[in-house]
mmCIF file of C-alpha atoms in Angstrom:
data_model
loop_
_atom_site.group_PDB
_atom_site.id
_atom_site.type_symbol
_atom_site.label_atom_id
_atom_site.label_comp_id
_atom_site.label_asym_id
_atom_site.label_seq_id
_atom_site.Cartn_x
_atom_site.Cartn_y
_atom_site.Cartn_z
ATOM 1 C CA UNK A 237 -60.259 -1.889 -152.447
ATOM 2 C CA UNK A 238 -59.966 -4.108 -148.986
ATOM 3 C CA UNK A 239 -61.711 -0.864 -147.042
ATOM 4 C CA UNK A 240 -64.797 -1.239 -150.309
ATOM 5 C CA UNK A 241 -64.979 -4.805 -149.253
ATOM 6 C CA UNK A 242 -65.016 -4.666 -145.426
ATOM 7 C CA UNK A 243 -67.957 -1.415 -146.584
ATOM 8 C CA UNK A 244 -69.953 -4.031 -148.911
ATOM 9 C CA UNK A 245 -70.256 -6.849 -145.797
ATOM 10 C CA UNK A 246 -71.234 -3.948 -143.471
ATOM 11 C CA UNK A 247 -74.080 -2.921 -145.900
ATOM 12 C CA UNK A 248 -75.178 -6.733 -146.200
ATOM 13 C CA UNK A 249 -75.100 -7.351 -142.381
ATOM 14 C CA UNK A 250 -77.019 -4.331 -142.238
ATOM 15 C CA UNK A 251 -79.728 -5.590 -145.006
ATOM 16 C CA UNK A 252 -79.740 -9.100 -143.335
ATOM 17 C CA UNK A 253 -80.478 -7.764 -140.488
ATOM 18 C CA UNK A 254 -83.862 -5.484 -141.575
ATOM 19 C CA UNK A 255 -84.649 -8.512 -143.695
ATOM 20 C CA UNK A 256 -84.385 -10.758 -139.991
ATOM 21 C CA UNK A 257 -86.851 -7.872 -138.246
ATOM 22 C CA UNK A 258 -89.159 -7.755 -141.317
ATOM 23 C CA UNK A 259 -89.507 -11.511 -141.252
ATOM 24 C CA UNK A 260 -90.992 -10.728 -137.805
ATOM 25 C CA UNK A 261 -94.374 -9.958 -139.637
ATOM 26 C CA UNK A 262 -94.476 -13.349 -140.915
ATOM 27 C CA UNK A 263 -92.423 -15.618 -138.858
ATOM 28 C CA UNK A 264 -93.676 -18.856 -139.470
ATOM 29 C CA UNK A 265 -93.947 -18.541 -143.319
ATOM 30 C CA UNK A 266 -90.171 -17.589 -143.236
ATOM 31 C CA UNK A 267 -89.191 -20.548 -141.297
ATOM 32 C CA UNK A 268 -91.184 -22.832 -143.387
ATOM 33 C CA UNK A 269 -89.606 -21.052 -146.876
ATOM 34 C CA UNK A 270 -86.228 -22.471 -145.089
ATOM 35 C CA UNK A 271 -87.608 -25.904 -143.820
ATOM 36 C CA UNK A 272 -86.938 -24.958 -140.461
ATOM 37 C CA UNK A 273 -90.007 -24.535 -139.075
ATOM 38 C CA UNK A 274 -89.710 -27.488 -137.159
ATOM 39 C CA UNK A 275 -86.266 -27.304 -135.545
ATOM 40 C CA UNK A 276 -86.646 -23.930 -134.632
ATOM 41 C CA UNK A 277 -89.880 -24.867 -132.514
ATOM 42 C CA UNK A 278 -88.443 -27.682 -131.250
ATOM 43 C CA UNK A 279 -85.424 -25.618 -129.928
ATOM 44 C CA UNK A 280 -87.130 -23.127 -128.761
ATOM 45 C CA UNK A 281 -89.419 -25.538 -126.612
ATOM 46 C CA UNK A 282 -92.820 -24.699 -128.871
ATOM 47 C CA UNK A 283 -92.887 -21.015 -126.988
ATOM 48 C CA UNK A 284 -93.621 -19.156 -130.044
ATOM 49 C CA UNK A 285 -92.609 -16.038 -128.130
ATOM 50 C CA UNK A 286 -88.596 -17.377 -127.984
ATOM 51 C CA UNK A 287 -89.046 -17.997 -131.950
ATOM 52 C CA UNK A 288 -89.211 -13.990 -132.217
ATOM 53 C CA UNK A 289 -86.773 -13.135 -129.030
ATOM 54 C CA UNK A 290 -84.452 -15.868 -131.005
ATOM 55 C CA UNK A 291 -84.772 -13.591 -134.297
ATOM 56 C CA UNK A 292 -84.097 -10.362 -132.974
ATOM 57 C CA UNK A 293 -81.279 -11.413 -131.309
ATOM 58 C CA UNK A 294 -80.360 -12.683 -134.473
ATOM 59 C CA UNK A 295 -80.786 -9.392 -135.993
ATOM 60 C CA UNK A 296 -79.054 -7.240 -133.322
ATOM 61 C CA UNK A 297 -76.081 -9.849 -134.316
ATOM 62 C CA UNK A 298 -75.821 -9.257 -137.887
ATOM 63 C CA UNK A 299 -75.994 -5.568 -137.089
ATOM 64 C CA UNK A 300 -72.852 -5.422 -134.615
ATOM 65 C CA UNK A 301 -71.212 -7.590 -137.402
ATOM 66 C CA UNK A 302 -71.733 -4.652 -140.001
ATOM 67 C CA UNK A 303 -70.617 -1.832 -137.322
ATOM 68 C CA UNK A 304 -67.133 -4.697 -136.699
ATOM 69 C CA UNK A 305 -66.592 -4.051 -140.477
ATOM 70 C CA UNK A 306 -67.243 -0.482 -140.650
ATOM 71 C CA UNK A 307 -64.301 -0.066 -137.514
ATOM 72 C CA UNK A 308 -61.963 -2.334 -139.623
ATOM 73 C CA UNK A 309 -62.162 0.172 -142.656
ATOM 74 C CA UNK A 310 -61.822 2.736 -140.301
ATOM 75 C CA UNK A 311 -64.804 4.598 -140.583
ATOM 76 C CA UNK A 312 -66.024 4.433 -137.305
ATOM 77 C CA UNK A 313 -64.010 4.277 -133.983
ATOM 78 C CA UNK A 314 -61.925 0.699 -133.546
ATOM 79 C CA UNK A 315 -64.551 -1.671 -131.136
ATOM 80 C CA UNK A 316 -63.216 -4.287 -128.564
ATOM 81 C CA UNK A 317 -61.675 -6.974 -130.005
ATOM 82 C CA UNK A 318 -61.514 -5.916 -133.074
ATOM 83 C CA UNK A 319 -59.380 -8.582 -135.038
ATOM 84 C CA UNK A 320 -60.742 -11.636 -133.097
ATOM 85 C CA UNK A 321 -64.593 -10.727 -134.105
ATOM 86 C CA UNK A 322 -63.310 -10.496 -137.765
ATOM 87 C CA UNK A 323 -61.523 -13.589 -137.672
ATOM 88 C CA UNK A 324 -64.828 -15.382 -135.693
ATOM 89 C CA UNK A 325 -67.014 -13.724 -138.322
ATOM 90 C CA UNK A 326 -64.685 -15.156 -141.563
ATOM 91 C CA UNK A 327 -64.155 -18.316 -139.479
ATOM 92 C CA UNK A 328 -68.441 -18.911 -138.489
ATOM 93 C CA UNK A 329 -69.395 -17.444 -142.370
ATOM 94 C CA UNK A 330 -66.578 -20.445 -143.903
ATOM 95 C CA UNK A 331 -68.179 -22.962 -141.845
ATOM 96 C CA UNK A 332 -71.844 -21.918 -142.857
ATOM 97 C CA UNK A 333 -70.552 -21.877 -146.991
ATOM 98 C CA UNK A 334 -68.949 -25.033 -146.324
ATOM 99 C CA UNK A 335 -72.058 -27.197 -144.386
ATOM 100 C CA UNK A 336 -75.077 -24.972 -146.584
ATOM 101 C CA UNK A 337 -73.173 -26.407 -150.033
ATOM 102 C CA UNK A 338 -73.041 -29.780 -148.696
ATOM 103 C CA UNK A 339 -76.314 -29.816 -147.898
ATOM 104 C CA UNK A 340 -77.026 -28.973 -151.488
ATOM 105 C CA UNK A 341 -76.296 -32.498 -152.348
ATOM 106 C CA UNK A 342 -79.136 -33.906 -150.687
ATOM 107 C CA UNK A 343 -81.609 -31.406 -151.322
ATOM 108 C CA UNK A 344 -81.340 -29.156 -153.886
ATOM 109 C CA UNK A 345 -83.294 -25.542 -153.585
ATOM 110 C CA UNK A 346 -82.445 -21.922 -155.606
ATOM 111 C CA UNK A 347 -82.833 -20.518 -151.899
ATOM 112 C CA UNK A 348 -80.683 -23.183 -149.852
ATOM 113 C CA UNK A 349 -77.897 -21.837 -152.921
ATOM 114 C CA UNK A 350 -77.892 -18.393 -152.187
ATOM 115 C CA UNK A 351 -77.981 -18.496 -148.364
ATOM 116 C CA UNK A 352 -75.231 -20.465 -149.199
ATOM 117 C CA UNK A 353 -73.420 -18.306 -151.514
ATOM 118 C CA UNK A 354 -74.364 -15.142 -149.401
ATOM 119 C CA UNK A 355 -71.705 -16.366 -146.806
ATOM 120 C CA UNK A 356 -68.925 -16.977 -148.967
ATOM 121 C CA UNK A 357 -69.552 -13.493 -150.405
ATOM 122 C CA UNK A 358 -69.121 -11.870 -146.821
ATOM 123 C CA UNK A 359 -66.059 -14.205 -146.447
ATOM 124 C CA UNK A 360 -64.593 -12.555 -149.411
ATOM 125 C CA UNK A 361 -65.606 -8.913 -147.790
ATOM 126 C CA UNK A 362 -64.455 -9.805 -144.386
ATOM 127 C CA UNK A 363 -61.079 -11.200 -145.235
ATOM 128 C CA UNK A 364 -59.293 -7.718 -145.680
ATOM 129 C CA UNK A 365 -60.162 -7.088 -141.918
ATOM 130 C CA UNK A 366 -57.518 -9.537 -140.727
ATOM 131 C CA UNK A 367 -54.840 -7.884 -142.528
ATOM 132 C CA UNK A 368 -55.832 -4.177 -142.320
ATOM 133 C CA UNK A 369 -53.627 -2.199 -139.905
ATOM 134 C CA UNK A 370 -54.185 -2.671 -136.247
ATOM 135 C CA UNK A 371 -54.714 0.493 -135.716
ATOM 136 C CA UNK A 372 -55.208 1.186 -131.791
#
């Protein structure tokens, strides 16, 4: 059951992750379906070109965070640091549930819910990796 789990977040980093590069097509409308249009062009100094660098990195990201939970159930050869990238990933995902729910309070959206549900749900998945074996 833990090795299904740590299987399930790989397959959602892994569909986060094409859903980041397909959002390349339409940038802007995906950052103003989030509200975030603004911030992201202020931080990345209005050069439109750093808005898409910003999201690929993004997407290479979630992607290495699907192949950490694919070596934790053992399916594919241990990576570096193994058990501290699990523990950053549960650690980074708790924080995200914690600050996307408050934010509920204030404003209220179906899509601010699940982006904040999404990361509790690879909490759950990514938990098992702290405890499987160590394997070396």
């Amino acid at each position: 059951m833990m090795k299904t789990r740590l299987r399930l977040g790989a397959v959602l980093h892994f569909i986060i992750s094409i859903g980041h590069l397909a959002c390349l097509f339409f940038l802007e409308e995906a950052f103003k379906a989030y509200d975030i249009l603004d911030e992201m062009t202020s931080l990345c100094c209005g050069q439109t070109w750093l808005l898409y660098a910003v999201t690929i990195v993004l997407a290479l990201a979630f992607a290495v965070a699907g192949f950490y939970a694919l070596s934790a159930s053992g399916d594919i050869k241990r990576m570096p640091l193994q058990r501290f990238a699990i523990i950053a990933i549960v650690a980074v995902y708790s924080l995200r549930t914690v600050v996307g729910l408050g934010s509920l309070v204030w404003h209220f959206s179906f899509l601010g819910l699940f982006s904040s549900l999404m990361p509790a749900l690879l909490v759950w998945c990514y938990l098992p990796g702290i405890y499987i074996n160590n394997r070396k």
